[in-house]
Amino acid sequence: MTLYIILFFIALCTGMALSVYTFGTGGKRKHIFQNIYFSVEDTDGVGVLYTKTGEYSAVLKIENPVQKYSADIDSYYDFTHLFSALAQTLGEGYALHKQDIFVRKQFANEPEHNQEFLSASYFRYFNGRPYTDSLCYLTITQEAKKSRLFSYDSKKWRDFLVKIYKVRDLLRDSGVQVKFLNKAEASEYVDRYFAMNFKDRTVSMTNVKADDETVSMGDKRCKVYSLVDVDCAALPSLIRPYTNIEVNNTEMPVDLVSVVDNIPNAETVVYNQIIFLPSQKRELALLDKKKNRHASIPNPSNQMAVEDIKQVQDVIARESKLLVYTHFNMVVGVPADTDLQKCTNHLENAFGRMGIHISKRAYNQLELFVSSFPGNCYSLNEEYDRFLTLSDAAVCLMYKERVQHSEETPIKIYYTDRQGVPVAIDITGKEGKNKLTDNSNFFCLGPSGSGKSFHMNSVVRQLHEQGTDVVMVDTGNSYEGLCEYFGGKYISYT
């Protein structure tokens, strides 16, 4: 009897040891955030993120090239061509990770010293008005070969530096505002993503609790929505970079994934768009092998699969397209007491109308959240979280639009944007960072009662407050009183 007890005890201990060796004690998951980065270093003004798995990354802050509500279809296709060219430039062994961040804010203007009464009243009227601001970052990551984790390859490092500058130049030549993040900016960017806080000046960390449905941190909860369920990829057979909405009985193009910037109850939304660039030769061989396997068993479903693969092979051969692995997810942050079901319903309905059915089995919430850290995209599960497609189709699912921001110009004329908050514009087109003309003259034309004088009074007031000389030519003596008030010179002809 004693022998049986001893054998049972030995077997139990052996089983426990094997379990701990195989699955761990939970400590690995407990310290998951500490096991992401090795360091952040400065390389000629570029902040390079080093992960503990051996990858290194550079982060660029960019502004999406498509103006929201511009109704310019060509600009959406230009975006797809641009990012397809970026993928071609980087080549095998790299990943593009684009993060579009949408933050719900309240308008707050910092009053200037000796600000005029009318200007102060104008900004005070908008204080507290809610609006959505957007940021965009592009992370370029070089894959580390697992067998060479602890070996330094100077050739690969030089290739990485050359290609990140090529990407920067390609974006700049295409008219995209772009800059590398330095060491301090890259560290702050990572901290803000970890705290899901892109609004406050200072960021504080707190405890994180993860389950199958959400990731909770302090006074907020986050849910990660994976766009595609790899086990049941429900995507349309044809896709384009925009969709149409109806405005005043007229169709207007908007971004295909424009639904991510107006999710109800969401305080912060991070849309992660990741493209992995594999070996084209290996992927084409695997695709051909898969086609032959389907063709060996003649039935309708296999025949359809063979035809689909042949179409893809024809496109690749004819148009030199790239095969890429992709992953798309949305990290939606809401206050802790908010029901996330409303966000879920909104996304399912909006994407469902486009023929895209988002995954309902994203139970690996913590892993998806951690894999979306800048530079950590290669930790995504290769079998479950990535799907194979053509580069053009992948880029169509990227977010392409930007909201109107105030221009960098010494002469600021304020108008309200479509969200109802003031935006500074240089209407002369002459003094801003992007100079459009050398001639700052303009005229205002409209029928009687359309608001010409009302508009011009506002413009002249703002120009005068900034020390600008204004010469006006008018019919009807609408500005005689204004000229007299400012002590100007009034010349009339009859």
GROMACS .gro file of C-alpha atoms in nm:
model
  494
    1MET     CA    1   0.000   0.000   0.000
    2THR     CA    2   0.280   0.236   0.091
    3LEU     CA    3   0.449   0.161  -0.241
    4TYR     CA    4   0.131   0.257  -0.431
    5ILE     CA    5   0.110   0.585  -0.241
    6ILE     CA    6   0.474   0.663  -0.319
    7LEU     CA    7   0.426   0.581  -0.688
    8PHE     CA    8   0.110   0.793  -0.702
    9PHE     CA    9   0.292   1.084  -0.538
   10ILE     CA   10   0.584   1.054  -0.784
   11ALA     CA   11   0.344   1.044  -1.080
   12LEU     CA   12   0.159   1.350  -0.947
   13CYS     CA   13   0.481   1.547  -0.903
   14THR     CA   14   0.599   1.445  -1.249
   15GLY     CA   15   0.271   1.560  -1.402
   16MET     CA   16   0.289   1.893  -1.221
   17ALA     CA   17   0.648   1.943  -1.336
   18LEU     CA   18   0.556   1.868  -1.697
   19SER     CA   19   0.259   2.106  -1.673
   20VAL     CA   20   0.475   2.387  -1.536
   21TYR     CA   21   0.743   2.322  -1.799
   22THR     CA   22   0.489   2.321  -2.083
   23PHE     CA   23   0.239   2.588  -1.981
   24GLY     CA   24   0.429   2.792  -1.723
   25THR     CA   25   0.307   2.905  -1.383
   26GLY     CA   26   0.126   3.216  -1.500
   27GLY     CA   27   0.432   3.429  -1.435
   28LYS     CA   28   0.502   3.463  -1.807
   29ARG     CA   29   0.159   3.620  -1.861
   30LYS     CA   30   0.199   3.825  -1.546
   31HIS     CA   31   0.518   3.987  -1.678
   32ILE     CA   32   0.405   4.003  -2.040
   33PHE     CA   33   0.450   4.381  -2.064
   34GLN     CA   34   0.804   4.361  -1.925
   35ASN     CA   35   0.902   4.112  -2.195
   36ILE     CA   36   0.830   4.336  -2.494
   37TYR     CA   37   1.115   4.584  -2.526
   38PHE     CA   38   1.485   4.554  -2.467
   39SER     CA   39   1.564   4.923  -2.509
   40VAL     CA   40   1.500   5.240  -2.709
   41GLU     CA   41   1.809   5.395  -2.865
   42ASP     CA   42   1.880   5.712  -3.061
   43THR     CA   43   2.040   5.663  -3.404
   44ASP     CA   44   2.111   5.994  -3.579
   45GLY     CA   45   1.793   6.145  -3.439
   46VAL     CA   46   1.581   5.835  -3.509
   47GLY     CA   47   1.439   5.650  -3.210
   48VAL     CA   48   1.490   5.277  -3.269
   49LEU     CA   49   1.282   5.030  -3.067
   50TYR     CA   50   1.453   4.699  -2.985
   51THR     CA   51   1.233   4.408  -2.878
   52LYS     CA   52   1.351   4.115  -2.668
   53THR     CA   53   1.281   3.882  -2.960
   54GLY     CA   54   1.544   4.061  -3.170
   55GLU     CA   55   1.338   4.288  -3.399
   56TYR     CA   56   1.416   4.656  -3.435
   57SER     CA   57   1.181   4.928  -3.552
   58ALA     CA   58   1.164   5.295  -3.648
   59VAL     CA   59   0.848   5.503  -3.606
   60LEU     CA   60   0.733   5.781  -3.837
   61LYS     CA   61   0.459   6.026  -3.754
   62ILE     CA   62   0.263   6.094  -4.071
   63GLU     CA   63  -0.053   6.268  -4.183
   64ASN     CA   64  -0.284   6.068  -4.406
   65PRO     CA   65  -0.288   6.217  -4.758
   66VAL     CA   66  -0.665   6.204  -4.825
   67GLN     CA   67  -0.863   6.504  -4.699
   68LYS     CA   68  -1.184   6.387  -4.531
   69TYR     CA   69  -1.499   6.475  -4.728
   70SER     CA   70  -1.291   6.591  -5.025
   71ALA     CA   71  -1.494   6.363  -5.258
   72ASP     CA   72  -1.175   6.294  -5.454
   73ILE     CA   73  -1.185   5.931  -5.569
   74ASP     CA   74  -0.841   5.950  -5.730
   75SER     CA   75  -0.678   6.035  -5.395
   76TYR     CA   76  -0.796   5.703  -5.248
   77TYR     CA   77  -0.636   5.511  -5.534
   78ASP     CA   78  -0.320   5.723  -5.503
   79PHE     CA   79  -0.299   5.608  -5.141
   80THR     CA   80  -0.313   5.241  -5.241
   81HIS     CA   81  -0.042   5.295  -5.504
   82LEU     CA   82   0.176   5.477  -5.250
   83PHE     CA   83   0.161   5.206  -4.984
   84SER     CA   84   0.200   4.930  -5.240
   85ALA     CA   85   0.518   5.109  -5.347
   86LEU     CA   86   0.632   5.123  -4.983
   87ALA     CA   87   0.586   4.747  -4.957
   88GLN     CA   88   0.786   4.695  -5.277
   89THR     CA   89   1.062   4.920  -5.141
   90LEU     CA   90   1.095   4.731  -4.812
   91GLY     CA   91   1.077   4.379  -4.951
   92GLU     CA   92   1.109   4.045  -4.775
   93GLY     CA   93   1.159   4.034  -4.399
   94TYR     CA   94   0.990   4.362  -4.311
   95ALA     CA   95   0.655   4.461  -4.165
   96LEU     CA   96   0.452   4.782  -4.194
   97HIS     CA   97   0.244   4.866  -3.888
   98LYS     CA   98   0.015   5.166  -3.933
   99GLN     CA   99  -0.172   5.296  -3.629
  100ASP     CA  100  -0.454   5.545  -3.673
  101ILE     CA  101  -0.559   5.688  -3.337
  102PHE     CA  102  -0.889   5.865  -3.278
  103VAL     CA  103  -0.933   6.058  -2.955
  104ARG     CA  104  -1.250   6.219  -2.827
  105LYS     CA  105  -1.162   6.562  -2.688
  106GLN     CA  106  -1.327   6.884  -2.573
  107PHE     CA  107  -1.222   7.208  -2.738
  108ALA     CA  108  -1.019   7.430  -2.506
  109ASN     CA  109  -0.847   7.748  -2.617
  110GLU     CA  110  -0.564   7.898  -2.417
  111PRO     CA  111  -0.634   8.275  -2.399
  112GLU     CA  112  -0.353   8.493  -2.529
  113HIS     CA  113  -0.224   8.800  -2.349
  114ASN     CA  114  -0.410   9.121  -2.446
  115GLN     CA  115  -0.650   8.928  -2.668
  116GLU     CA  116  -0.922   9.141  -2.825
  117PHE     CA  117  -1.270   9.115  -2.675
  118LEU     CA  118  -1.436   8.979  -2.991
  119SER     CA  119  -1.167   8.714  -3.043
  120ALA     CA  120  -1.185   8.606  -2.678
  121SER     CA  121  -1.565   8.585  -2.702
  122TYR     CA  122  -1.538   8.383  -3.023
  123PHE     CA  123  -1.320   8.113  -2.866
  124ARG     CA  124  -1.514   8.115  -2.539
  125TYR     CA  125  -1.827   8.023  -2.735
  126PHE     CA  126  -1.664   7.695  -2.848
  127ASN     CA  127  -1.503   7.596  -2.518
  128GLY     CA  128  -1.609   7.249  -2.409
  129ARG     CA  129  -1.743   7.144  -2.750
  130PRO     CA  130  -1.666   6.774  -2.815
  131TYR     CA  131  -1.478   6.670  -3.127
  132THR     CA  132  -1.264   6.384  -3.256
  133ASP     CA  133  -0.894   6.438  -3.317
  134SER     CA  134  -0.675   6.194  -3.508
  135LEU     CA  135  -0.309   6.090  -3.511
  136CYS     CA  136  -0.124   5.853  -3.741
  137TYR     CA  137   0.201   5.660  -3.690
  138LEU     CA  138   0.382   5.422  -3.923
  139THR     CA  139   0.620   5.167  -3.771
  140ILE     CA  140   0.873   4.985  -3.989
  141THR     CA  141   0.999   4.660  -3.835
  142GLN     CA  142   1.272   4.427  -3.956
  143GLU     CA  143   1.213   4.061  -3.875
  144ALA     CA  144   1.474   3.879  -3.668
  145LYS     CA  145   1.565   3.526  -3.765
  146LYS     CA  146   1.510   3.323  -3.451
  147SER     CA  147   1.825   3.122  -3.506
  148ARG     CA  148   2.029   3.446  -3.512
  149LEU     CA  149   1.876   3.612  -3.210
  150PHE     CA  150   2.206   3.681  -3.038
  151SER     CA  151   2.420   3.756  -3.344
  152TYR     CA  152   2.472   4.103  -3.490
  153ASP     CA  153   2.442   4.132  -3.867
  154SER     CA  154   2.589   4.465  -3.982
  155LYS     CA  155   2.461   4.411  -4.335
  156LYS     CA  156   2.100   4.377  -4.218
  157TRP     CA  157   2.138   4.680  -3.991
  158ARG     CA  158   2.265   4.895  -4.281
  159ASP     CA  159   1.983   4.765  -4.499
  160PHE     CA  160   1.733   4.866  -4.230
  161LEU     CA  161   1.871   5.220  -4.207
  162VAL     CA  162   1.878   5.263  -4.585
  163LYS     CA  163   1.520   5.143  -4.627
  164ILE     CA  164   1.362   5.351  -4.351
  165TYR     CA  165   1.508   5.664  -4.511
  166LYS     CA  166   1.384   5.546  -4.851
  167VAL     CA  167   1.035   5.514  -4.706
  168ARG     CA  168   1.062   5.861  -4.552
  169ASP     CA  169   1.170   6.013  -4.883
  170LEU     CA  170   0.901   5.829  -5.079
  171LEU     CA  171   0.630   5.959  -4.845
  172ARG     CA  172   0.770   6.312  -4.857
  173ASP     CA  173   0.793   6.311  -5.237
  174SER     CA  174   0.426   6.209  -5.247
  175GLY     CA  175   0.328   6.516  -5.046
  176VAL     CA  176   0.279   6.338  -4.713
  177GLN     CA  177   0.386   6.523  -4.399
  178VAL     CA  178   0.629   6.286  -4.226
  179LYS     CA  179   0.893   6.291  -3.951
  180PHE     CA  180   1.084   6.029  -3.753
  181LEU     CA  181   1.019   6.006  -3.381
  182ASN     CA  182   1.331   6.054  -3.172
  183LYS     CA  183   1.413   5.847  -2.864
  184ALA     CA  184   1.203   6.052  -2.620
  185GLU     CA  185   0.906   6.076  -2.859
  186ALA     CA  186   0.915   5.702  -2.936
  187SER     CA  187   0.921   5.619  -2.562
  188GLU     CA  188   0.628   5.853  -2.497
  189TYR     CA  189   0.436   5.701  -2.788
  190VAL     CA  190   0.475   5.351  -2.642
  191ASP     CA  191   0.371   5.472  -2.295
  192ARG     CA  192   0.062   5.642  -2.434
  193TYR     CA  193  -0.044   5.327  -2.617
  194PHE     CA  194   0.007   5.121  -2.301
  195ALA     CA  195  -0.212   5.363  -2.102
  196MET     CA  196  -0.451   5.417  -2.399
  197ASN     CA  197  -0.418   5.787  -2.327
  198PHE     CA  198  -0.344   6.021  -2.617
  199LYS     CA  199  -0.526   6.320  -2.468
  200ASP     CA  200  -0.365   6.428  -2.139
  201ARG     CA  201  -0.027   6.598  -2.118
  202THR     CA  202   0.100   6.354  -1.857
  203VAL     CA  203   0.042   5.979  -1.871
  204SER     CA  204   0.020   5.749  -1.571
  205MET     CA  205   0.022   5.369  -1.569
  206THR     CA  206  -0.213   5.154  -1.369
  207ASN     CA  207  -0.294   4.788  -1.311
  208VAL     CA  208  -0.415   4.584  -1.606
  209LYS     CA  209  -0.676   4.310  -1.585
  210ALA     CA  210  -0.746   4.093  -1.889
  211ASP     CA  211  -1.014   3.835  -1.960
  212ASP     CA  212  -1.163   3.673  -2.270
  213GLU     CA  213  -1.371   3.980  -2.357
  214THR     CA  214  -1.185   4.294  -2.246
  215VAL     CA  215  -0.863   4.448  -2.117
  216SER     CA  216  -0.932   4.677  -1.819
  217MET     CA  217  -0.698   4.946  -1.688
  218GLY     CA  218  -0.793   5.189  -1.413
  219ASP     CA  219  -1.107   5.383  -1.502
  220LYS     CA  220  -1.131   5.252  -1.860
  221ARG     CA  221  -1.199   4.928  -2.043
  222CYS     CA  222  -1.069   4.824  -2.383
  223LYS     CA  223  -1.190   4.562  -2.626
  224VAL     CA  224  -0.989   4.442  -2.924
  225TYR     CA  225  -1.195   4.367  -3.235
  226SER     CA  226  -1.014   4.155  -3.492
  227LEU     CA  227  -1.135   4.248  -3.838
  228VAL     CA  228  -1.102   3.902  -3.993
  229ASP     CA  229  -1.163   3.558  -3.845
  230VAL     CA  230  -0.898   3.343  -4.013
  231ASP     CA  231  -1.101   3.024  -3.962
  232CYS     CA  232  -1.395   3.180  -4.148
  233ALA     CA  233  -1.271   3.474  -4.356
  234ALA     CA  234  -1.588   3.662  -4.452
  235LEU     CA  235  -1.463   3.922  -4.699
  236PRO     CA  236  -1.602   4.037  -5.035
  237SER     CA  237  -1.433   3.890  -5.343
  238LEU     CA  238  -1.369   4.239  -5.483
  239ILE     CA  239  -1.277   4.541  -5.274
  240ARG     CA  240  -1.198   4.905  -5.344
  241PRO     CA  241  -1.041   5.173  -5.121
  242TYR     CA  242  -1.359   5.376  -5.072
  243THR     CA  243  -1.732   5.340  -5.031
  244ASN     CA  244  -2.016   5.577  -5.114
  245ILE     CA  245  -2.252   5.756  -4.878
  246GLU     CA  246  -2.558   5.955  -4.976
  247VAL     CA  247  -2.556   6.330  -4.910
  248ASN     CA  248  -2.852   6.537  -5.035
  249ASN     CA  249  -2.950   6.262  -5.280
  250THR     CA  250  -2.595   6.255  -5.419
  251GLU     CA  251  -2.331   5.987  -5.371
  252MET     CA  252  -2.005   6.098  -5.208
  253PRO     CA  253  -1.695   5.878  -5.161
  254VAL     CA  254  -1.558   5.822  -4.810
  255ASP     CA  255  -1.295   5.586  -4.673
  256LEU     CA  256  -1.391   5.219  -4.682
  257VAL     CA  257  -1.320   5.191  -4.307
  258SER     CA  258  -1.444   5.539  -4.211
  259VAL     CA  259  -1.668   5.374  -3.950
  260VAL     CA  260  -1.373   5.346  -3.710
  261ASP     CA  261  -1.357   5.722  -3.645
  262ASN     CA  262  -1.711   5.763  -3.507
  263ILE     CA  263  -1.772   5.465  -3.279
  264PRO     CA  264  -2.036   5.558  -3.018
  265ASN     CA  265  -1.925   5.594  -2.653
  266ALA     CA  266  -1.559   5.544  -2.750
  267GLU     CA  267  -1.304   5.778  -2.589
  268THR     CA  268  -1.003   5.632  -2.771
  269VAL     CA  269  -0.983   5.407  -3.077
  270VAL     CA  270  -0.658   5.264  -3.215
  271TYR     CA  271  -0.693   5.104  -3.558
  272ASN     CA  272  -0.399   4.868  -3.614
  273GLN     CA  273  -0.312   4.780  -3.973
  274ILE     CA  274  -0.022   4.538  -4.009
  275ILE     CA  275   0.130   4.408  -4.333
  276PHE     CA  276   0.399   4.136  -4.324
  277LEU     CA  277   0.621   4.093  -4.630
  278PRO     CA  278   0.718   3.726  -4.673
  279SER     CA  279   0.938   3.552  -4.929
  280GLN     CA  280   0.745   3.572  -5.257
  281LYS     CA  281   0.911   3.261  -5.401
  282ARG     CA  282   0.816   3.051  -5.099
  283GLU     CA  283   0.457   3.179  -5.087
  284LEU     CA  284   0.402   3.120  -5.459
  285ALA     CA  285   0.531   2.765  -5.420
  286LEU     CA  286   0.296   2.704  -5.126
  287LEU     CA  287   0.008   2.853  -5.325
  288ASP     CA  288   0.081   2.625  -5.619
  289LYS     CA  289   0.101   2.327  -5.385
  290LYS     CA  290  -0.235   2.421  -5.235
  291LYS     CA  291  -0.388   2.451  -5.583
  292ASN     CA  292  -0.268   2.102  -5.676
  293ARG     CA  293  -0.406   1.960  -5.352
  294HIS     CA  294  -0.750   2.106  -5.423
  295ALA     CA  295  -0.737   1.989  -5.785
  296SER     CA  296  -0.663   1.631  -5.679
  297ILE     CA  297  -1.011   1.593  -5.526
  298PRO     CA  298  -1.270   1.701  -5.785
  299ASN     CA  299  -1.573   1.852  -5.614
  300PRO     CA  300  -1.744   2.193  -5.654
  301SER     CA  301  -1.582   2.363  -5.353
  302ASN     CA  302  -1.233   2.245  -5.449
  303GLN     CA  303  -1.290   2.352  -5.808
  304MET     CA  304  -1.386   2.702  -5.692
  305ALA     CA  305  -1.072   2.716  -5.477
  306VAL     CA  306  -0.858   2.614  -5.776
  307GLU     CA  307  -1.014   2.888  -5.992
  308ASP     CA  308  -0.957   3.151  -5.720
  309ILE     CA  309  -0.592   3.053  -5.684
  310LYS     CA  310  -0.544   3.064  -6.062
  311GLN     CA  311  -0.689   3.416  -6.071
  312VAL     CA  312  -0.448   3.528  -5.798
  313GLN     CA  313  -0.153   3.370  -5.981
  314ASP     CA  314  -0.257   3.545  -6.304
  315VAL     CA  315  -0.275   3.885  -6.130
  316ILE     CA  316   0.067   3.833  -5.969
  317ALA     CA  317   0.226   3.730  -6.300
  318ARG     CA  318   0.060   4.005  -6.504
  319GLU     CA  319   0.078   4.302  -6.265
  320SER     CA  320   0.372   4.208  -6.036
  321LYS     CA  321   0.161   4.227  -5.721
  322LEU     CA  322   0.289   4.114  -5.382
  323LEU     CA  323   0.151   3.840  -5.161
  324VAL     CA  324   0.139   3.966  -4.803
  325TYR     CA  325   0.018   3.847  -4.465
  326THR     CA  326  -0.201   4.099  -4.288
  327HIS     CA  327  -0.373   4.162  -3.959
  328PHE     CA  328  -0.627   4.432  -3.875
  329ASN     CA  329  -0.776   4.509  -3.535
  330MET     CA  330  -0.942   4.794  -3.349
  331VAL     CA  331  -0.864   4.867  -2.984
  332VAL     CA  332  -1.170   5.053  -2.852
  333GLY     CA  333  -1.136   5.228  -2.516
  334VAL     CA  334  -1.444   5.337  -2.317
  335PRO     CA  335  -1.509   5.450  -1.957
  336ALA     CA  336  -1.526   5.159  -1.711
  337ASP     CA  337  -1.901   5.201  -1.654
  338THR     CA  338  -1.989   5.203  -2.027
  339ASP     CA  339  -2.153   4.910  -2.203
  340LEU     CA  340  -1.929   4.789  -2.485
  341GLN     CA  341  -2.217   4.614  -2.659
  342LYS     CA  342  -2.319   4.939  -2.830
  343CYS     CA  343  -1.971   4.966  -2.984
  344THR     CA  344  -1.989   4.601  -3.091
  345ASN     CA  345  -2.329   4.646  -3.255
  346HIS     CA  346  -2.213   4.958  -3.439
  347LEU     CA  347  -1.904   4.788  -3.582
  348GLU     CA  348  -2.083   4.466  -3.677
  349ASN     CA  349  -2.361   4.655  -3.855
  350ALA     CA  350  -2.132   4.904  -4.031
  351PHE     CA  351  -1.884   4.644  -4.158
  352GLY     CA  352  -2.164   4.398  -4.233
  353ARG     CA  353  -2.314   4.643  -4.483
  354MET     CA  354  -1.983   4.629  -4.672
  355GLY     CA  355  -1.972   4.249  -4.671
  356ILE     CA  356  -1.708   4.230  -4.394
  357HIS     CA  357  -1.797   4.027  -4.085
  358ILE     CA  358  -1.564   4.104  -3.795
  359SER     CA  359  -1.440   3.818  -3.580
  360LYS     CA  360  -1.659   3.713  -3.288
  361ARG     CA  361  -1.394   3.478  -3.148
  362ALA     CA  362  -1.118   3.721  -3.049
  363TYR     CA  363  -1.078   3.565  -2.705
  364ASN     CA  364  -0.702   3.630  -2.696
  365GLN     CA  365  -0.760   3.992  -2.591
  366LEU     CA  366  -0.436   4.042  -2.399
  367GLU     CA  367  -0.223   3.883  -2.670
  368LEU     CA  368  -0.381   4.100  -2.941
  369PHE     CA  369  -0.334   4.413  -2.729
  370VAL     CA  370   0.032   4.332  -2.659
  371SER     CA  371   0.106   4.236  -3.020
  372SER     CA  372  -0.022   4.579  -3.129
  373PHE     CA  373   0.254   4.761  -2.940
  374PRO     CA  374   0.476   4.951  -3.187
  375GLY     CA  375   0.747   4.716  -3.313
  376ASN     CA  376   0.597   4.404  -3.153
  377CYS     CA  377   0.384   4.290  -3.447
  378TYR     CA  378   0.589   3.973  -3.510
  379SER     CA  379   0.454   3.828  -3.185
  380LEU     CA  380   0.117   3.779  -3.357
  381ASN     CA  381   0.023   3.415  -3.400
  382GLU     CA  382   0.116   3.310  -3.754
  383GLU     CA  383  -0.158   3.049  -3.782
  384TYR     CA  384  -0.450   3.226  -3.617
  385ASP     CA  385  -0.401   3.604  -3.643
  386ARG     CA  386  -0.266   3.652  -3.996
  387PHE     CA  387  -0.425   3.594  -4.335
  388LEU     CA  388  -0.278   3.589  -4.684
  389THR     CA  389  -0.390   3.836  -4.952
  390LEU     CA  390  -0.260   4.067  -5.223
  391SER     CA  391  -0.096   4.393  -5.121
  392ASP     CA  392  -0.355   4.609  -5.302
  393ALA     CA  393  -0.643   4.444  -5.117
  394ALA     CA  394  -0.462   4.485  -4.785
  395VAL     CA  395  -0.403   4.856  -4.844
  396CYS     CA  396  -0.772   4.906  -4.927
  397LEU     CA  397  -0.852   4.809  -4.566
  398MET     CA  398  -0.620   5.080  -4.432
  399TYR     CA  399  -0.751   5.412  -4.303
  400LYS     CA  400  -0.661   5.685  -4.553
  401GLU     CA  401  -0.827   6.008  -4.440
  402ARG     CA  402  -0.721   6.302  -4.224
  403VAL     CA  403  -0.929   6.562  -4.046
  404GLN     CA  404  -0.863   6.929  -4.103
  405HIS     CA  405  -0.605   7.073  -3.863
  406SER     CA  406  -0.494   7.433  -3.817
  407GLU     CA  407  -0.230   7.538  -4.068
  408GLU     CA  408   0.121   7.641  -3.968
  409THR     CA  409   0.109   8.005  -4.072
  410PRO     CA  410   0.174   8.348  -3.917
  411ILE     CA  411  -0.160   8.474  -4.053
  412LYS     CA  412  -0.451   8.279  -3.905
  413ILE     CA  413  -0.813   8.323  -4.011
  414TYR     CA  414  -1.044   8.101  -3.806
  415TYR     CA  415  -1.336   7.907  -3.951
  416THR     CA  416  -1.526   7.615  -3.803
  417ASP     CA  417  -1.477   7.269  -3.952
  418ARG     CA  418  -1.743   7.002  -4.003
  419GLN     CA  419  -1.721   6.908  -3.635
  420GLY     CA  420  -1.799   7.266  -3.533
  421VAL     CA  421  -1.463   7.364  -3.379
  422PRO     CA  422  -1.234   7.652  -3.491
  423VAL     CA  423  -0.957   7.575  -3.739
  424ALA     CA  424  -0.694   7.828  -3.849
  425ILE     CA  425  -0.653   7.873  -4.225
  426ASP     CA  426  -0.430   8.107  -4.425
  427ILE     CA  427  -0.682   8.225  -4.685
  428THR     CA  428  -0.413   8.426  -4.864
  429GLY     CA  429  -0.226   8.109  -4.958
  430LYS     CA  430   0.094   8.309  -4.930
  431GLU     CA  431   0.227   8.304  -4.575
  432GLY     CA  432   0.174   7.943  -4.463
  433LYS     CA  433   0.420   7.655  -4.449
  434ASN     CA  434   0.277   7.525  -4.776
  435LYS     CA  435   0.283   7.829  -5.003
  436LEU     CA  436   0.020   7.821  -5.276
  437THR     CA  437   0.068   8.165  -5.437
  438ASP     CA  438   0.264   8.490  -5.422
  439ASN     CA  439  -0.050   8.699  -5.468
  440SER     CA  440  -0.262   8.743  -5.157
  441ASN     CA  441  -0.547   8.931  -5.329
  442PHE     CA  442  -0.893   8.775  -5.327
  443PHE     CA  443  -1.253   8.881  -5.379
  444CYS     CA  444  -1.587   8.783  -5.230
  445LEU     CA  445  -1.880   8.736  -5.467
  446GLY     CA  446  -2.241   8.656  -5.385
  447PRO     CA  447  -2.601   8.775  -5.428
  448SER     CA  448  -2.764   9.034  -5.206
  449GLY     CA  449  -2.820   8.909  -4.851
  450SER     CA  450  -2.585   8.610  -4.883
  451GLY     CA  451  -2.353   8.729  -4.603
  452LYS     CA  452  -2.064   8.892  -4.793
  453SER     CA  453  -2.029   9.187  -4.554
  454PHE     CA  454  -2.073   8.966  -4.248
  455HIS     CA  455  -1.795   8.737  -4.367
  456MET     CA  456  -1.558   9.015  -4.474
  457ASN     CA  457  -1.602   9.202  -4.146
  458SER     CA  458  -1.488   8.890  -3.962
  459VAL     CA  459  -1.191   8.842  -4.196
  460VAL     CA  460  -1.083   9.207  -4.180
  461ARG     CA  461  -1.109   9.210  -3.801
  462GLN     CA  462  -0.883   8.906  -3.769
  463LEU     CA  463  -0.632   9.041  -4.023
  464HIS     CA  464  -0.623   9.380  -3.848
  465GLU     CA  465  -0.561   9.219  -3.508
  466GLN     CA  466  -0.255   9.047  -3.655
  467GLY     CA  467  -0.107   9.375  -3.781
  468THR     CA  468  -0.198   9.331  -4.147
  469ASP     CA  469  -0.266   9.621  -4.384
  470VAL     CA  470  -0.591   9.569  -4.576
  471VAL     CA  471  -0.699   9.746  -4.895
  472MET     CA  472  -1.066   9.687  -4.985
  473VAL     CA  473  -1.260   9.771  -5.299
  474ASP     CA  474  -1.636   9.756  -5.248
  475THR     CA  475  -1.964   9.862  -5.406
  476GLY     CA  476  -2.230   9.992  -5.171
  477ASN     CA  477  -2.028  10.160  -4.891
  478SER     CA  478  -2.063   9.856  -4.665
  479TYR     CA  479  -1.731   9.918  -4.490
  480GLU     CA  480  -1.734  10.296  -4.443
  481GLY     CA  481  -1.813  10.263  -4.072
  482LEU     CA  482  -1.548   9.995  -4.022
  483CYS     CA  483  -1.285  10.209  -4.195
  484GLU     CA  484  -1.376  10.509  -3.979
  485TYR     CA  485  -1.363  10.300  -3.660
  486PHE     CA  486  -1.008  10.184  -3.733
  487GLY     CA  487  -0.896  10.527  -3.853
  488GLY     CA  488  -0.838  10.412  -4.209
  489LYS     CA  489  -0.842  10.608  -4.531
  490TYR     CA  490  -1.169  10.586  -4.725
  491ILE     CA  491  -1.180  10.676  -5.096
  492SER     CA  492  -1.514  10.673  -5.279
  493TYR     CA  493  -1.606  10.716  -5.645
  494THR     CA  494  -1.947  10.812  -5.784
   0.00000   0.00000   0.00000
